[in-house]
Every structure is written in structure tokens, then in C-alpha cells.
Coordinates of C-alpha atoms in Angstrom, one line a residue:
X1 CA 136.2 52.6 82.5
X2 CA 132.9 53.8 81.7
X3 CA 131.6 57.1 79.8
X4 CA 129.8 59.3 82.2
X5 CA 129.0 62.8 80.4
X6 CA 129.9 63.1 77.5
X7 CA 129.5 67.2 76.7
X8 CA 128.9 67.4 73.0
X9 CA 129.1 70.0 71.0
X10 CA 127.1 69.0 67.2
X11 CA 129.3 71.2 64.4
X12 CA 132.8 71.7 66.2
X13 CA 133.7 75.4 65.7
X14 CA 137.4 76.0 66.0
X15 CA 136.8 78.3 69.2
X16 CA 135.1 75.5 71.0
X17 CA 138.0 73.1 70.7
X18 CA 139.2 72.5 73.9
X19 CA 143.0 73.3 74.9
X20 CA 143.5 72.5 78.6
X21 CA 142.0 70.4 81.1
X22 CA 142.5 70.8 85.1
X23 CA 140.6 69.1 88.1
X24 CA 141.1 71.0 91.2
X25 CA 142.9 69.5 94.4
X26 CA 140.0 67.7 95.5
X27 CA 138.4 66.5 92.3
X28 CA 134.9 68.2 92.9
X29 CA 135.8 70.8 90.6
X30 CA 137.0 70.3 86.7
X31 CA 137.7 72.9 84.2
X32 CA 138.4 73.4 80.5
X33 CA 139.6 76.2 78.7
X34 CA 138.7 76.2 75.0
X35 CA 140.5 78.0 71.6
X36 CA 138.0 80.5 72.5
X37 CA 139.2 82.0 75.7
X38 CA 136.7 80.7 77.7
X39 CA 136.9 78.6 80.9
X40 CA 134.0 76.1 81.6
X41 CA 133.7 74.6 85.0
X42 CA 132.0 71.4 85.8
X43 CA 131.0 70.6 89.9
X44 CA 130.6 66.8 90.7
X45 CA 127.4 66.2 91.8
X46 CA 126.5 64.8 95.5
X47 CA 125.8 61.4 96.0
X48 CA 121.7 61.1 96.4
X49 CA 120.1 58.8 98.8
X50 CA 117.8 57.8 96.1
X51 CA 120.0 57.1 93.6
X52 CA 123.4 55.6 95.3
X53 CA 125.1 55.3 92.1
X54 CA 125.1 58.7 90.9
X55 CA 128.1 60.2 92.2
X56 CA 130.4 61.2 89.5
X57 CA 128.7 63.4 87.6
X58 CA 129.9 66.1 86.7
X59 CA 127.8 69.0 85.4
X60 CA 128.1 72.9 84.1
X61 CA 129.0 74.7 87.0
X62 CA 129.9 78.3 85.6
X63 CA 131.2 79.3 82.3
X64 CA 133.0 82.7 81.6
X65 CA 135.2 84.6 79.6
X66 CA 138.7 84.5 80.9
X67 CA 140.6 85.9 77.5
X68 CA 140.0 88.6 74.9
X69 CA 142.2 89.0 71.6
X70 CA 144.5 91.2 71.5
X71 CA 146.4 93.0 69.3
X72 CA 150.3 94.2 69.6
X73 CA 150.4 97.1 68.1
X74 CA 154.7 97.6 68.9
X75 CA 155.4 94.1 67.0
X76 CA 152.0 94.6 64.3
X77 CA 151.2 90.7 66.1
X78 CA 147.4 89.2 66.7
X79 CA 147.5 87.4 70.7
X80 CA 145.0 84.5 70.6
X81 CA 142.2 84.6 73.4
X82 CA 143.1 80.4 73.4
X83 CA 143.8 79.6 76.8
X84 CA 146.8 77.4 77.3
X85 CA 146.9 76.0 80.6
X86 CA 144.7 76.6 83.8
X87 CA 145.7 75.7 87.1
X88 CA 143.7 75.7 90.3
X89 CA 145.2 77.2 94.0
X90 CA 144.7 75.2 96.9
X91 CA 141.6 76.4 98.4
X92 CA 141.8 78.7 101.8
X93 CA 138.5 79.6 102.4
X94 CA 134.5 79.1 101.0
X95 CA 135.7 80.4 97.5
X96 CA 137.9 78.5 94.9
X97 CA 140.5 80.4 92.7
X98 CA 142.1 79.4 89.4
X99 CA 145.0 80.6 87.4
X100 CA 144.3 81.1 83.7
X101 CA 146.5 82.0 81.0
X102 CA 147.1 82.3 77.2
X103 CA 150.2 83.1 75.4
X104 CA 151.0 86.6 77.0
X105 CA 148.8 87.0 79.6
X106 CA 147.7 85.1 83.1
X107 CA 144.6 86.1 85.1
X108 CA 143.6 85.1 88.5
X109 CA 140.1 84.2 88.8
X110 CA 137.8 84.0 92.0
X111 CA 135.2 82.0 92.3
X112 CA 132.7 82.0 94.9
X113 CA 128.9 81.3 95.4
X114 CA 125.7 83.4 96.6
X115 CA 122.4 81.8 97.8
X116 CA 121.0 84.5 100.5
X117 CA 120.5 87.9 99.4
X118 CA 119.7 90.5 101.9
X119 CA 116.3 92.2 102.3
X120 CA 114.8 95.4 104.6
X121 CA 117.5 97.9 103.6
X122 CA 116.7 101.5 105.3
X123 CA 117.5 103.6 102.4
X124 CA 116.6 101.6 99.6
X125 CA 113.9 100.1 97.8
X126 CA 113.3 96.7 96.7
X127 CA 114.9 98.0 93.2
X128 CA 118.0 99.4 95.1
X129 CA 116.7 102.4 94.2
X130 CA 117.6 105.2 96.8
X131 CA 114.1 106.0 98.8
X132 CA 113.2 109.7 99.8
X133 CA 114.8 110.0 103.3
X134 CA 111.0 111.9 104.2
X135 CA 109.3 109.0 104.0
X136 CA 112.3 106.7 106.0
X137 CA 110.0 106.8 110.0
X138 CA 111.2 103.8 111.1
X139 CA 114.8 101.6 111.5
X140 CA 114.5 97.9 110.4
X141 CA 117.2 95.4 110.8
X142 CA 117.8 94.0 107.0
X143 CA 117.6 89.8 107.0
X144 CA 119.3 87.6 104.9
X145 CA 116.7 85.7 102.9
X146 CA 117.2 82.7 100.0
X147 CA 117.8 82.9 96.8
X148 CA 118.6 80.8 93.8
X149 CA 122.1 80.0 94.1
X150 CA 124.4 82.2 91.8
X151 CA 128.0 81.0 91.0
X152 CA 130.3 84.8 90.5
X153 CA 133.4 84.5 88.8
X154 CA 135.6 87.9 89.7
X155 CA 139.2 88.7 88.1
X156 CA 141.0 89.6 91.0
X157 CA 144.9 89.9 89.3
X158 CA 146.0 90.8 85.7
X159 CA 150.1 89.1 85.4
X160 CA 150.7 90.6 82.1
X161 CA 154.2 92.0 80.4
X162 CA 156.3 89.4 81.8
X163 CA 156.7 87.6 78.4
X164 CA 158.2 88.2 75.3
X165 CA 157.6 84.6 74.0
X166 CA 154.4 82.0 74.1
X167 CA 154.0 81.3 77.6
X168 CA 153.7 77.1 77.3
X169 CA 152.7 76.8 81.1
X170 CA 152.1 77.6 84.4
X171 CA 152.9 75.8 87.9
X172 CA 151.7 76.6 91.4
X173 CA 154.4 76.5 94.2
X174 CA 153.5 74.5 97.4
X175 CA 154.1 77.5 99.5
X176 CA 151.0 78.6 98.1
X177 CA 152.1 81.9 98.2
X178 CA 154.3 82.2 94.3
X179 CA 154.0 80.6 91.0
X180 CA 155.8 80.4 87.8
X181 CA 155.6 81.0 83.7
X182 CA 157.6 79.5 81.5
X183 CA 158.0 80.7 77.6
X184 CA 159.9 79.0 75.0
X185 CA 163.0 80.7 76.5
X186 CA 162.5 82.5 79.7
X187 CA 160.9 81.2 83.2
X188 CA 159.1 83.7 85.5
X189 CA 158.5 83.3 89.2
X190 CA 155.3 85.6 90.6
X191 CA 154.1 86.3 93.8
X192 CA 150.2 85.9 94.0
X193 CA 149.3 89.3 95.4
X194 CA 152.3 91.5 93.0
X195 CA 151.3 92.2 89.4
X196 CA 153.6 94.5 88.6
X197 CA 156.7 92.7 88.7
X198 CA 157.9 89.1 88.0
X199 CA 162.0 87.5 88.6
X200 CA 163.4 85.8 85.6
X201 CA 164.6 82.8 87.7
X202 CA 165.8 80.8 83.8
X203 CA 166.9 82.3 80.5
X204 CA 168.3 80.0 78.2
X205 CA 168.5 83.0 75.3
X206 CA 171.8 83.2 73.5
X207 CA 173.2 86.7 73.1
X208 CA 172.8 85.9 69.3
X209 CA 169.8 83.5 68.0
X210 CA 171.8 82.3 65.5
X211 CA 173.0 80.5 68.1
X212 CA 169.9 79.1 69.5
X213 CA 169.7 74.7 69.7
X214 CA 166.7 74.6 72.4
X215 CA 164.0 75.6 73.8
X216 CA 161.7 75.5 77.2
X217 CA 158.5 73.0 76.5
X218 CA 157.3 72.6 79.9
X219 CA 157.7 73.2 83.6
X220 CA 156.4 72.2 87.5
X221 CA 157.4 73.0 90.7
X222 CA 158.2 70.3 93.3
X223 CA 155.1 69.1 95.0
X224 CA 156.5 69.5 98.5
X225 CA 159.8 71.3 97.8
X226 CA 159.2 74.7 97.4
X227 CA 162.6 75.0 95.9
X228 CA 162.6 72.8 93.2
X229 CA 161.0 72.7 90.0
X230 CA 161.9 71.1 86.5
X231 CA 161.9 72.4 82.9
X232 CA 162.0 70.2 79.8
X233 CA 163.5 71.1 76.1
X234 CA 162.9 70.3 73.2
X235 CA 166.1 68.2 72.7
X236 CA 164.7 65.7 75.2
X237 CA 166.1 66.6 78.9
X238 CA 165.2 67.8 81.9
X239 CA 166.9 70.1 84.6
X240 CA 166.0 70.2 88.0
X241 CA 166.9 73.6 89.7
X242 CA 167.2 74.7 93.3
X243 CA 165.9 78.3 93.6
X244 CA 168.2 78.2 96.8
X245 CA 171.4 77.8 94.6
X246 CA 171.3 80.8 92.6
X247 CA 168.7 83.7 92.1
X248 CA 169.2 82.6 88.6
X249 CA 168.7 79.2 87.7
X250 CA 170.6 78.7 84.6
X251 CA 173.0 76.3 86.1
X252 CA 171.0 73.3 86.8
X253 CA 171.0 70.9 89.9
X254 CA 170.6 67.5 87.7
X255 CA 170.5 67.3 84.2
X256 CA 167.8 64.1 83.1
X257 CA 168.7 62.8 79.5
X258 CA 168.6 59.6 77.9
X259 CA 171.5 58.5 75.8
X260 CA 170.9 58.5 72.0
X261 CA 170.8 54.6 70.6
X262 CA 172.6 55.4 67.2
X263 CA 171.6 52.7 65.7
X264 CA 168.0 54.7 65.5
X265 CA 169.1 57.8 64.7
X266 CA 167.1 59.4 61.7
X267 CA 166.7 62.8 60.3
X268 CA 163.4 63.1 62.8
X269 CA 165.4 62.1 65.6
X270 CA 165.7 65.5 67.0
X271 CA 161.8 66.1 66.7
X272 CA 160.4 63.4 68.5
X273 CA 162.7 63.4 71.5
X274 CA 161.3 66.8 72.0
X275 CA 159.4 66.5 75.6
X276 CA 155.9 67.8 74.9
X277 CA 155.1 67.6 79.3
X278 CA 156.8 66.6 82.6
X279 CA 154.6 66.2 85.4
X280 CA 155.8 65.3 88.9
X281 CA 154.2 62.4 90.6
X282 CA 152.2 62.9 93.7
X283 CA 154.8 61.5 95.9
X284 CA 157.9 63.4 94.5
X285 CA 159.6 61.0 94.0
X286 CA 159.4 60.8 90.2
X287 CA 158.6 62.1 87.1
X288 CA 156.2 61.5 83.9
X289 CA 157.7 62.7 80.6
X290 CA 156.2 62.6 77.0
X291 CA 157.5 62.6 73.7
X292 CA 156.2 62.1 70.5
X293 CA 156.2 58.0 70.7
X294 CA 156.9 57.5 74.3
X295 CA 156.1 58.3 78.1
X296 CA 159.0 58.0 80.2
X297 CA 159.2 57.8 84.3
X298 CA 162.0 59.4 85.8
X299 CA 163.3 58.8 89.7
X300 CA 164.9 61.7 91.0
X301 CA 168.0 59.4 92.1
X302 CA 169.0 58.7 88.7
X303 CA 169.9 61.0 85.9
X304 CA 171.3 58.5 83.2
X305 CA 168.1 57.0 82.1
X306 CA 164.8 56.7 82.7
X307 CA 164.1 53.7 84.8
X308 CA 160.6 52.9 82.5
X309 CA 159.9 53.4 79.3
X310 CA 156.5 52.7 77.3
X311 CA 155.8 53.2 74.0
X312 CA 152.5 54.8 72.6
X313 CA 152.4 54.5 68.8
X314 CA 154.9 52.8 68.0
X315 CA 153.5 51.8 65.4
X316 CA 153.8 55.2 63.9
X317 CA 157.3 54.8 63.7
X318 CA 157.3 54.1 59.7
X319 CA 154.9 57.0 59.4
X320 CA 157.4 59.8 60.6
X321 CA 157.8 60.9 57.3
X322 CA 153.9 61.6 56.5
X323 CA 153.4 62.9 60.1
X324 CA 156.2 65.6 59.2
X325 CA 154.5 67.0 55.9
X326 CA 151.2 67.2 57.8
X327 CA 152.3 68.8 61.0
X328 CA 151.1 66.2 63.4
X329 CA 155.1 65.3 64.6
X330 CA 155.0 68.8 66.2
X331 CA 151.6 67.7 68.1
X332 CA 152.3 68.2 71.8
X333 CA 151.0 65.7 73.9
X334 CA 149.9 65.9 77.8
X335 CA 150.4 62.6 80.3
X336 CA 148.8 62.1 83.7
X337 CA 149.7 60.4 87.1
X338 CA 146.9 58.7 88.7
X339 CA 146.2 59.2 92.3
X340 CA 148.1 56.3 93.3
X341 CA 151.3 57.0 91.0
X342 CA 150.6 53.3 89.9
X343 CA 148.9 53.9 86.6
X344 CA 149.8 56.5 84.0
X345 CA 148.2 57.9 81.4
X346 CA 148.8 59.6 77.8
X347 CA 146.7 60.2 74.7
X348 CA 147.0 59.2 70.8
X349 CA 145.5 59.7 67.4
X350 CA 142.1 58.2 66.0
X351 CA 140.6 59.7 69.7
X352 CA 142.2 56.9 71.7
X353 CA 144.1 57.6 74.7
X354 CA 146.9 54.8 76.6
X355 CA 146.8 53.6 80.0
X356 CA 150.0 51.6 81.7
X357 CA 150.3 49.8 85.2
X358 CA 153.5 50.6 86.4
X359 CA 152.9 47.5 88.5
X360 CA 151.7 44.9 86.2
X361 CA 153.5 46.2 83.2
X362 CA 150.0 45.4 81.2
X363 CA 148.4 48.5 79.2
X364 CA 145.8 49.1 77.3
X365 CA 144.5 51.3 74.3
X366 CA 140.6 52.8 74.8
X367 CA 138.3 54.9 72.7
X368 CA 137.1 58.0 73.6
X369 CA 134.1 58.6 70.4
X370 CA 130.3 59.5 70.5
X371 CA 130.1 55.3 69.4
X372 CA 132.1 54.0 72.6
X373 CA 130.7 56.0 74.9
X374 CA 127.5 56.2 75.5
X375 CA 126.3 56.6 79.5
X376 CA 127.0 54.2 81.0
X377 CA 128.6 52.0 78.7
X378 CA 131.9 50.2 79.5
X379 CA 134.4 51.0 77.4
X380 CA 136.4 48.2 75.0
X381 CA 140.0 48.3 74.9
X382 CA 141.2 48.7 71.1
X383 CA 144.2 47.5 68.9
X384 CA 146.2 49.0 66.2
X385 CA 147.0 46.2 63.4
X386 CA 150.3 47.3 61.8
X387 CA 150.1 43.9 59.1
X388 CA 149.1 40.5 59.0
X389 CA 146.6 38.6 60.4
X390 CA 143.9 40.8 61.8
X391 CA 141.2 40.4 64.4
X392 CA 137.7 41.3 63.9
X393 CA 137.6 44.8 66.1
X394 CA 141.2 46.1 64.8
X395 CA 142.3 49.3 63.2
X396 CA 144.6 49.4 60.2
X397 CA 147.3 51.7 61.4
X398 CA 146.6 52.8 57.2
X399 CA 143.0 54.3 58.8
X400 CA 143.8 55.9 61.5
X401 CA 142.2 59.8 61.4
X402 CA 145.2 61.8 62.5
X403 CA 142.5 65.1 62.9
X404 CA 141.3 63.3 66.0
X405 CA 143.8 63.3 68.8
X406 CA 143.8 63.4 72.8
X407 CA 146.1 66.3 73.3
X408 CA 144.9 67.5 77.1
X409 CA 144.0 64.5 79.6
X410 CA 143.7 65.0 83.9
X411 CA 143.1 62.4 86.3
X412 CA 140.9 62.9 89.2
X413 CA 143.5 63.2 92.3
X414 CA 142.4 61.0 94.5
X415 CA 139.7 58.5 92.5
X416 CA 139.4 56.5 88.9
X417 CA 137.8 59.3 86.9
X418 CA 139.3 60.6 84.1
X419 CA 138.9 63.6 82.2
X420 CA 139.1 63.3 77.9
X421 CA 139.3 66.5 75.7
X422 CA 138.8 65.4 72.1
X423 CA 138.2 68.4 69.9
X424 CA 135.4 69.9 71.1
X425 CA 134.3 66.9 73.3
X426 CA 134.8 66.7 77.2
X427 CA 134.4 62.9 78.3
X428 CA 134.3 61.8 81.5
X429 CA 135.1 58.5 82.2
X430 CA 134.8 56.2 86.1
X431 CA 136.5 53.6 86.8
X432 CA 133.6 50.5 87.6
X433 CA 136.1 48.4 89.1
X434 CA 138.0 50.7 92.0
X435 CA 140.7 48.5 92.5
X436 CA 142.1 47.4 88.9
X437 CA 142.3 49.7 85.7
X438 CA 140.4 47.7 83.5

């Protein structure tokens, strides 16, 4: 892989850290929403006739302000603008539209472009300032005439009240028509054009929290079965739920969980089986979990175990202990499928982020740092030394910098581009090589 644009930022500000990263279906289109509240959209350039090569780029295509803060006055609670996941909506028409949300509120954004304007009105000036209907003699058809292109980003919907918790994510149904929230203990399903009104479709709340043992972390819809979707907890399993079962989904189709090895049980067990994202894989056929130290694939088939399991960090395992005082267990890591489902994907500390053939069981650790990735430059896979002998480019698992992770990734849907937030830094990597991962 090779670093394309790098967008920099020189003193990271806390509202410039980046929290969510989503490439539309096609891949032309990537966005970021930042701590901030603001969504930044990046368009892939055309390929040139000049230059053959330069396809891939992406550069600034709009930038707005999706999120405010808020304040709630009933519960004397501050809402951060951050924005915690954005997903895009198959396109119908010329414009693109994207779902946006943070923890209480989603917004449905439109965008759409201008490059004409039109000129000759009857009744108004070239200011659009009204003209004095005494001087009007004459009709003149208005013509359309060019204009520097403007991209307009419009709110069109407001989903807000539907939550009493953090809403974690957000998940686009298939029939293009409804979508769904999920909080730490409710799910939501919408309807696109109502704002007013949302069904609880799950609610794992006890009738006393005393009681509580779980909580939701993530969900998706199916990507062909409107249907179906899956939620993940925090105590490491998945339920898949058929919306044609039950208006309410608390009783689940399949319950996913792996089997606890006692013989590695440990007072952290509990907090790193935790599922921090589940992502369906193109075909629907499986799915992509993450934990603390592991991704997992699931196949639909088989609810006793996962049928692959790779480990991350493992290396970290001796560290729990240290990562527990300083918060970084609780860290909640995204994974990605690649266009193919062949190759999946999953970030780290010290910046690097993991890549693992599902075919050739071979993986490899890469860098995603001002140093590594200049244009153009390919990038070197990297190693974590936990002792011994130790070659010239490794890392001492003693220096990793656990402030730098890769928290938010995306894969381009159909191609080898990548998509890297680290802190405030949006890379961009393309795959030299089409055919092979490294």
C-alpha cells in the first residue's frame, strides 16, 4: 500500500480529531466526522489523460457543520457536537445524501451540486433586487448560464428524542426506505421521510438496573435481508433478529458466542470480550467482529464458534493491567471487509493498523505516521518485538505510544484504497499491486 493524501492538520486540537470514517457505495465519495461536529467530504478525482496515474485522489469536496452542543436542561447534561457515526444512502438521483449522528441526535443531510445559474429574470435585477414594474417593456426568456461549481449541503430531516442513552450507531436498511439506532440499551427503527416517531424494535433494560449485566455496542442490518440485522454486547455475543418474528425483537433468531477457555480467564476477561463492532460482509454470508485483542469471522451457519480467529496485539496480553489504569482497555476499535470479503482489516496502537488474508492466512502490521507516508511512498510492514533477539526496524512492545491509535478505518467497496483516521490525520492509502495485499 501506498500513502496518497495525507490531510494534516500541524497542532491537533481535540475538535479536529477525527471519530468516524464512511466511503459511500461507490467509493467516489469519503467522509469524516470529527470531535467537533463537523463532516468533511473528500471526492476522488477523475483520471486525467495527461496524467494516467492520478486517479485516487481524493480531495476536499465540502465541509459543514452537521452538530451543535447542546445542553439538557431536564437531566442538567452537556450533548457533545462529536459525531459518532455517518452513513451514506444509496444514491437515487444527481444528489448524494448521508446520515449523520452524535449521541442524541441524527440529521439527514443532502448534498447536491450547482454549476449554471440562471440569468434575464423579468422582475429582477442582476442583484435580485426587485425592478420597478414601470420600467419592465419587454418579456425575455431567462437562460441558464455557467458558473463556478458550488457544492450545497441542505438538512433535510432532524431524528431527535428517540434516545435516552448514547446512540453507538446507525445502519441503513437495504429497502432503502428505513434505518436503525442503537444506544447502549435500546434499538430504534426509522422510516426516512417520518421524524416524529421511531419503533423500539430491542430493549434489553431490566425493570431494575441493579440488575443490568450487558449492554448494546453495535448494530447492522443484513445487506440483502431487509429483515435481519445483528446487535453485539458487551459480554462478547451477537444476536441475529428477524423483524418478521416479533414487532419486538428481544427474543433473538441465533445467539453467536464463543465458549470461555477457563484456563484464560482473568479478572479482565469480561472487558476485552466486549465486541467494540460487527460488520456484515458484502456477501452476507458472514460477519467481522472486534474485540479488544482479536477480530473474529462469523458464518451465519454456525453459532458455537467463530470459524476464524486472528489476533491483533497479542502481544498486549501482559499489559492488561497498565491498559486498565489508563483507560485504553475500554478503547473501541472499528474492522473493515474489503471489497472482496478476502482481506480484513482492523487498527492498533503506536498508529499501526492490521491487515489478514482470509485466504493465505499471512498478515501484516503497517504504519500509518507523517515518516511512513509520504506521497507516494510504499509503505513497510512493521513488527512488535515482545523479547529477545531483535531485528533492526522493530518496536519494543515497552515503546509503544498508546495516545496514537487507529480507532475508525473504511475500505473502499469495490477497490484497494483504504481510508486511516489517526487523531487528527486522514490517510489514504492504494493498493500498487491490485491483485495481492502487499
Amino acid at each position: 500500500f501506498s500513502c496518497t493524501t495525507p490531510s494534516c492538520l500541524a497542532v491537533p486540537l481535540p475538535a479536529d480529531i477525527i471519530s468516524t470514517v464512511e466511503f459511500n457505495h461507490t467509493g467516489e465519495l469519503l467522509a469524516t466526522g470529527d470531535k467537533g461536529g463537523r463532516v468533511v467530504i473528500f471526492q476522488r478525482e477523475p483520471e486525467s489523460k495527461n496524467a494516467p496515474h492520478s486517479q485516487g485522489e481524493y480531495d476536499v469536496y465540502s465541509t459543514f457543520q452537521s452538530h451543535e452542543p447542546e445542553f439538557d436542561y431536564l437531566k442538567s447534561l452537556e450533548i457533545e457536537e462529536k459525531i459518532n457515526k455517518i452513513k451514506w444512502l444509496p444514491q437515487q438521483n444527481a444528489a448524494h445524501s448521508l446520515l449523520s449522528t452524535n449521541d442524541k441526535t441524527i440529521k439527514l443531510w443532502k448534498i447536491t451540486e450547482r454549476d449554471k445559474r440562471p440569468e434575464g429574470y423579468n422582475l429582477k435585477d442582476e442583484e435580485g433586487k426587485l425592478k420597478d414594474l414601470s420600467t419592465v417593456t419587454s418579456l425575455q426568456v431567462p437562460v441558464l448560464k455557467p458558473m463556478d461549481l458550488m457544492v450545497e449541503v441542505s438538512p433535510r430531516r432532524i431524528f431527535a428524542n428517540g434516545h435516552t442513552y448514547h446512540i453507538n450507531s446507525i445502519s441503513v436498511n437495504s429497502d432503502c426506505e428505513t434505518y436503525m439506532s442503537a444506544d447502549d440499551l435500546r434499538i430504534n427503527l426509522w422510516h426516512l421521510a417520518i421524524t416524529d416517531r421511531s419503533f423500539n424494535i430491542v430493549d434489553i433494560k431490566p425493570a431494575n438496573m441493579e440488575d443490568l449485566t450487558e449492554v448494546i455496542t453495535a448494530s447492522e442490518f443484513h445487506p440483502h435481508h431487509c429483515n435481519l440485522f445483528v446487535y453485539s454486547s458487551s459480554k462478547g455475543s451477537l444476536r441475529l433478529c428477524d423483524m418478521r418474528a416479533a414487532a419486538l425483537c428481544d427474543k433473538h433468531s441465533k445467539l453467536f458466542e464463543e465458549p470461555e477457555d477457563p484456563s484464560n480467564r482473568s479478572f479482565f476477561s469480561e472487558i476485552i470480550s466486549s465486541v467494540s463492532d460487527v460488520k456484515f460482509s458484502h456477501s452476507g454470508r458472514y460477519m467481522l467482529t472486534r474485540d479488544y485483542l482479536t477480530v473474529k469471522v462469523w458464518d451465519l451457519n454456525m453459532e458455537a464458534r467463530p470459524i476464524e480467529t486472528y489476533q491483533v496485539h497479542d502481544y498486549l496480553r501482559s499489559k492488561l493491567c497498565s491498559l486498565y489504569e489508563n483507560d485504553c482497555i475500554f478503547d473501541k476499535f472499528e474492522c473493515a471487509w474489503n471489497g472482496s470479503d478476502s482481506v480484513i482489516m482492523t487498527g492498533a496502537y503506536n498508529n499501526f493498523f492490521r491487515m489478514f488474508d482470509r485466504n493465505t492466512k499471512r498478515d501484516v502490521t503497517l504504519e500509518a505516521s507523517r515518516e511512513s507516508s509520504k506521497p507516494r511512498a510504499v509503505l513497510k510492514p512493521r513488527r512488535v518485538c515482545v523479547g529477545g533477539k531483535r531485528r533492526r526496524d522493530d518496536i519494543s512492545v515497552d515503546s509503544l505510544d498508546f495516545t496514537k491509535k487507529i480507532l475508525h478505518t473504511a475500505w473502499h467497496p469495490a477497490e484497494n484504497i483504504i481510508a486511516i483516521a489517526a487523531t487528527n490525520n486522514l490517510y489514504i492509502f492504494q493498493d500498487k499491486v491490485n491483485s495481492d495485499m502487499h
